[in-house]
GROMACS .gro file of C-alpha atoms in nm:
model
  226
    1MET     CA    1   0.000   0.000   0.000
    2GLU     CA    2   0.130   0.348  -0.087
    3ILE     CA    3   0.253   0.546   0.212
    4SER     CA    4   0.009   0.830   0.140
    5THR     CA    5  -0.282   0.585   0.126
    6LEU     CA    6  -0.162   0.417   0.443
    7ALA     CA    7  -0.137   0.755   0.616
    8THR     CA    8  -0.495   0.837   0.515
    9TYR     CA    9  -0.618   0.502   0.645
   10HIS     CA   10  -0.434   0.537   0.978
   11CYS     CA   11  -0.559   0.894   1.020
   12LEU     CA   12  -0.920   0.789   0.961
   13ALA     CA   13  -0.882   0.493   1.198
   14PHE     CA   14  -0.739   0.722   1.466
   15VAL     CA   15  -1.027   0.969   1.424
   16TRP     CA   16  -1.277   0.682   1.442
   17TYR     CA   17  -1.137   0.539   1.764
   18PHE     CA   18  -1.104   0.883   1.918
   19PHE     CA   19  -1.470   0.947   1.836
   20VAL     CA   20  -1.584   0.611   1.978
   21THR     CA   21  -1.379   0.661   2.296
   22TYR     CA   22  -1.521   1.011   2.334
   23SER     CA   23  -1.875   0.877   2.282
   24ILE     CA   24  -1.853   0.604   2.546
   25THR     CA   25  -1.684   0.828   2.803
   26HIS     CA   26  -1.950   1.096   2.759
   27VAL     CA   27  -2.256   0.883   2.811
   28ARG     CA   28  -2.498   1.105   3.000
   29THR     CA   29  -2.441   1.051   3.373
   30GLU     CA   30  -2.809   1.052   3.465
   31ARG     CA   31  -2.875   0.766   3.222
   32ARG     CA   32  -2.609   0.537   3.366
   33PRO     CA   33  -2.746   0.244   3.570
   34SER     CA   34  -2.588   0.278   3.913
   35GLU     CA   35  -2.513  -0.093   3.942
   36VAL     CA   36  -2.294  -0.083   3.631
   37PHE     CA   37  -2.095   0.240   3.663
   38LEU     CA   38  -1.957   0.217   4.013
   39TYR     CA   39  -1.599   0.276   4.127
   40GLY     CA   40  -1.364   0.309   3.830
   41GLY     CA   41  -1.630   0.425   3.586
   42GLN     CA   42  -1.584   0.303   3.231
   43TRP     CA   43  -1.210   0.263   3.292
   44LYS     CA   44  -1.262  -0.072   3.462
   45TYR     CA   45  -1.383  -0.233   3.139
   46LEU     CA   46  -1.132  -0.397   2.908
   47THR     CA   47  -1.347  -0.288   2.614
   48VAL     CA   48  -1.301   0.082   2.693
   49LEU     CA   49  -0.931   0.045   2.769
   50ASN     CA   50  -0.896  -0.130   2.434
   51LEU     CA   51  -1.053   0.170   2.257
   52VAL     CA   52  -0.788   0.395   2.411
   53LEU     CA   53  -0.519   0.145   2.312
   54GLN     CA   54  -0.641   0.138   1.951
   55ALA     CA   55  -0.655   0.519   1.933
   56VAL     CA   56  -0.297   0.541   2.061
   57PHE     CA   57  -0.181   0.273   1.817
   58TYR     CA   58  -0.336   0.439   1.512
   59GLY     CA   59  -0.207   0.777   1.625
   60VAL     CA   60   0.146   0.636   1.642
   61SER     CA   61   0.096   0.465   1.305
   62PHE     CA   62  -0.017   0.791   1.145
   63LEU     CA   63   0.287   0.968   1.289
   64ALA     CA   64   0.515   0.702   1.143
   65ASP     CA   65   0.353   0.744   0.801
   66VAL     CA   66   0.393   1.122   0.812
   67LEU     CA   67   0.761   1.091   0.908
   68ARG     CA   68   0.816   0.857   0.614
   69LEU     CA   69   0.640   1.097   0.378
   70ILE     CA   70   0.860   1.389   0.483
   71LYS     CA   71   1.173   1.169   0.469
   72LYS     CA   72   1.255   1.184   0.839
   73LEU     CA   73   1.376   0.826   0.822
   74ARG     CA   74   1.575   0.810   1.144
   75CYS     CA   75   1.279   0.933   1.348
   76ALA     CA   76   1.043   0.715   1.146
   77LYS     CA   77   1.240   0.401   1.228
   78CYS     CA   78   1.209   0.470   1.602
   79VAL     CA   79   0.834   0.539   1.577
   80ILE     CA   80   0.779   0.231   1.360
   81SER     CA   81   0.950   0.018   1.624
   82SER     CA   82   0.702   0.151   1.883
   83ARG     CA   83   0.413   0.100   1.640
   84ASP     CA   84   0.506  -0.262   1.575
   85LEU     CA   85   0.552  -0.338   1.945
   86LEU     CA   86   0.213  -0.185   2.025
   87PHE     CA   87   0.038  -0.378   1.751
   88SER     CA   88   0.200  -0.717   1.801
   89VAL     CA   89   0.190  -0.732   2.182
   90LEU     CA   90  -0.132  -0.543   2.255
   91ALA     CA   91  -0.344  -0.397   1.975
   92PHE     CA   92  -0.405  -0.719   1.781
   93PRO     CA   93  -0.439  -0.976   2.062
   94VAL     CA   94  -0.646  -0.751   2.290
   95SER     CA   95  -0.891  -0.638   2.020
   96THR     CA   96  -0.933  -0.998   1.903
   97PHE     CA   97  -0.988  -1.117   2.259
   98VAL     CA   98  -1.238  -0.839   2.333
   99SER     CA   99  -1.447  -0.912   2.024
  100ILE     CA  100  -1.451  -1.292   2.037
  101SER     CA  101  -1.489  -1.331   2.414
  102PHE     CA  102  -1.762  -1.066   2.436
  103TRP     CA  103  -1.982  -1.212   2.164
  104THR     CA  104  -1.925  -1.567   2.285
  105LEU     CA  105  -2.042  -1.477   2.636
  106TYR     CA  106  -2.314  -1.246   2.505
  107THR     CA  107  -2.458  -1.532   2.299
  108TYR     CA  108  -2.445  -1.768   2.597
  109ASN     CA  109  -2.591  -1.524   2.853
  110ARG     CA  110  -2.568  -1.151   2.792
  111GLU     CA  111  -2.633  -1.070   3.159
  112LEU     CA  112  -2.286  -1.204   3.238
  113VAL     CA  113  -2.112  -0.929   3.040
  114TYR     CA  114  -2.363  -0.676   2.905
  115PRO     CA  115  -2.682  -0.646   3.112
  116LYS     CA  116  -3.002  -0.539   2.938
  117SER     CA  117  -2.998  -0.223   3.147
  118LEU     CA  118  -2.723  -0.097   2.915
  119ASP     CA  119  -2.949  -0.105   2.609
  120GLY     CA  120  -3.109   0.220   2.713
  121VAL     CA  121  -2.770   0.379   2.779
  122ILE     CA  122  -2.539   0.262   2.501
  123PRO     CA  123  -2.674   0.282   2.143
  124LEU     CA  124  -2.656  -0.032   1.928
  125TRP     CA  125  -2.404   0.128   1.690
  126LEU     CA  126  -2.173   0.207   1.982
  127ASN     CA  127  -2.195  -0.147   2.113
  128HIS     CA  128  -2.084  -0.280   1.773
  129ALA     CA  129  -1.817  -0.011   1.744
  130MET     CA  130  -1.667  -0.132   2.073
  131HIS     CA  131  -1.711  -0.507   2.034
  132THR     CA  132  -1.745  -0.590   1.664
  133VAL     CA  133  -1.560  -0.341   1.446
  134VAL     CA  134  -1.237  -0.377   1.645
  135LEU     CA  135  -1.174  -0.723   1.499
  136PRO     CA  136  -1.190  -0.641   1.125
  137PHE     CA  137  -0.981  -0.330   1.193
  138ALA     CA  138  -0.713  -0.549   1.351
  139VAL     CA  139  -0.714  -0.794   1.060
  140LEU     CA  140  -0.711  -0.510   0.805
  141GLU     CA  141  -0.402  -0.365   0.974
  142ILE     CA  142  -0.214  -0.691   0.918
  143LEU     CA  143  -0.319  -0.688   0.552
  144ALA     CA  144  -0.226  -0.321   0.508
  145THR     CA  145   0.133  -0.320   0.629
  146PRO     CA  146   0.398  -0.558   0.770
  147HIS     CA  147   0.487  -0.548   1.138
  148ARG     CA  148   0.807  -0.665   1.301
  149TYR     CA  149   0.732  -0.886   1.600
  150PRO     CA  150   0.964  -0.886   1.903
  151ALA     CA  151   1.143  -1.198   2.024
  152LYS     CA  152   0.875  -1.441   2.144
  153LYS     CA  153   0.993  -1.436   2.507
  154LYS     CA  154   0.994  -1.056   2.519
  155GLY     CA  155   0.652  -1.030   2.356
  156LEU     CA  156   0.489  -1.280   2.591
  157ILE     CA  157   0.647  -1.123   2.900
  158LEU     CA  158   0.511  -0.780   2.801
  159LEU     CA  159   0.167  -0.924   2.725
  160GLY     CA  160   0.163  -1.116   3.053
  161PHE     CA  161   0.266  -0.805   3.247
  162VAL     CA  162  -0.018  -0.599   3.097
  163ALA     CA  163  -0.263  -0.882   3.171
  164PHE     CA  164  -0.137  -0.890   3.531
  165LEU     CA  165  -0.194  -0.515   3.564
  166TYR     CA  166  -0.554  -0.544   3.440
  167ILE     CA  167  -0.632  -0.839   3.666
  168SER     CA  168  -0.486  -0.646   3.960
  169TRP     CA  169  -0.712  -0.351   3.868
  170VAL     CA  170  -1.017  -0.580   3.860
  171LEU     CA  171  -0.931  -0.731   4.199
  172TRP     CA  172  -0.866  -0.389   4.350
  173ILE     CA  173  -1.208  -0.265   4.237
  174TYR     CA  174  -1.370  -0.571   4.397
  175SER     CA  175  -1.179  -0.511   4.723
  176VAL     CA  176  -1.305  -0.151   4.733
  177THR     CA  177  -1.665  -0.194   4.617
  178GLY     CA  178  -1.749  -0.559   4.684
  179GLU     CA  179  -1.878  -0.574   4.323
  180TRP     CA  180  -1.716  -0.753   4.031
  181VAL     CA  181  -1.643  -0.563   3.711
  182TYR     CA  182  -1.831  -0.834   3.521
  183PRO     CA  183  -2.119  -1.032   3.680
  184LEU     CA  184  -1.959  -1.345   3.534
  185PHE     CA  185  -1.684  -1.336   3.797
  186ALA     CA  186  -1.934  -1.377   4.081
  187LEU     CA  187  -2.008  -1.729   3.960
  188PHE     CA  188  -1.659  -1.855   4.043
  189SER     CA  189  -1.491  -1.966   4.360
  190PRO     CA  190  -1.146  -1.814   4.422
  191ALA     CA  191  -0.981  -2.118   4.265
  192GLY     CA  192  -1.226  -2.112   3.976
  193LEU     CA  193  -1.161  -1.744   3.918
  194ALA     CA  194  -0.786  -1.804   3.915
  195ALA     CA  195  -0.840  -2.080   3.659
  196PHE     CA  196  -1.061  -1.848   3.452
  197PHE     CA  197  -0.796  -1.576   3.449
  198ALA     CA  198  -0.530  -1.831   3.356
  199GLY     CA  199  -0.748  -1.965   3.075
  200SER     CA  200  -0.817  -1.614   2.948
  201LEU     CA  201  -0.444  -1.542   2.945
  202ALA     CA  202  -0.383  -1.861   2.748
  203ILE     CA  203  -0.646  -1.754   2.494
  204ILE     CA  204  -0.501  -1.406   2.450
  205ILE     CA  205  -0.154  -1.560   2.407
  206SER     CA  206  -0.299  -1.780   2.132
  207PHE     CA  207  -0.428  -1.465   1.962
  208TYR     CA  208  -0.079  -1.315   1.989
  209ASN     CA  209   0.063  -1.624   1.819
  210PHE     CA  210  -0.212  -1.616   1.556
  211GLY     CA  211  -0.134  -1.253   1.472
  212GLU     CA  212   0.234  -1.338   1.437
  213PHE     CA  213   0.143  -1.631   1.213
  214LEU     CA  214  -0.078  -1.417   0.988
  215ASN     CA  215   0.187  -1.147   0.963
  216ARG     CA  216   0.451  -1.404   0.865
  217MET     CA  217   0.224  -1.580   0.614
  218ILE     CA  218   0.132  -1.253   0.439
  219TRP     CA  219   0.461  -1.063   0.462
  220GLY     CA  220   0.727  -1.322   0.537
  221GLN     CA  221   1.007  -1.210   0.764
  222SER     CA  222   0.904  -0.844   0.744
  223LYS     CA  223   1.164  -0.571   0.731
  224PHE     CA  224   1.133  -0.196   0.754
  225CYS     CA  225   1.059  -0.031   0.422
  226PHE     CA  226   1.146   0.334   0.363
   0.00000   0.00000   0.00000
C-alpha cells in the first residue's frame, strides 16, 4: 500500500477510535445504571481500555507514516518500532480477545457481560463499534502493512505483564466496592476465578501467536521499508 494511502487510512482509523472513545466516556451521567458504573467508571472495562489502546496505536501509526512521507527516516524508524511493538503485543491480541470473548459470552448469557440495562444507555451502533468493528480493523491492519514482532519471550512477558496489571485492577475494584467488574466473575470460587484468568491469558496468548502467524504468512520475515 502506498505510504500516502496508508497515512490516510491510519488517520481515519485514529479519528474513528477517538470518536468512539469520546462517545462512550461521555454517556450522559443521569442515564447510567448505578449498578454498572460504580468505582472506576468506564475505565474498569477492558473494552473501553482497548478503545484507548487502539486510538494510541493508530495515532502512532499515522505519525510514522507522516515521518516517512517527509523523509525523516531516522525518526520514522524509532516510531515504527514503537508502532510494531504496540500492535504485536497489545493492539491485535487484545482487540481480538475483546471481540470474540464478548460475543461468545453475550450469545451464551448476555447478563454475564452486558446487562439489558445498558441497552437504554449505550446505542446499538456504539456497542458494535466497541465489540465488533475492532476485529476487522485489527485484521485489516495486518493486511495493510507488515509489522516486526519482538522476540517471542519478550513479547509474551510484556503481554503477561499488561494482563497482570488489568487483573490487579479488577481485583482492587472488587476489594473496594465488593462488586465484580463483570457479573460473570461472581459465579466462580477463588480457585475457579484463578483458573478463569489463567485460561483467558492462554487464549489471548494464542491470539498473539495467531497474529504473528498471519503477519509471517502474508509478509514473510518483514523488514522496515522506507
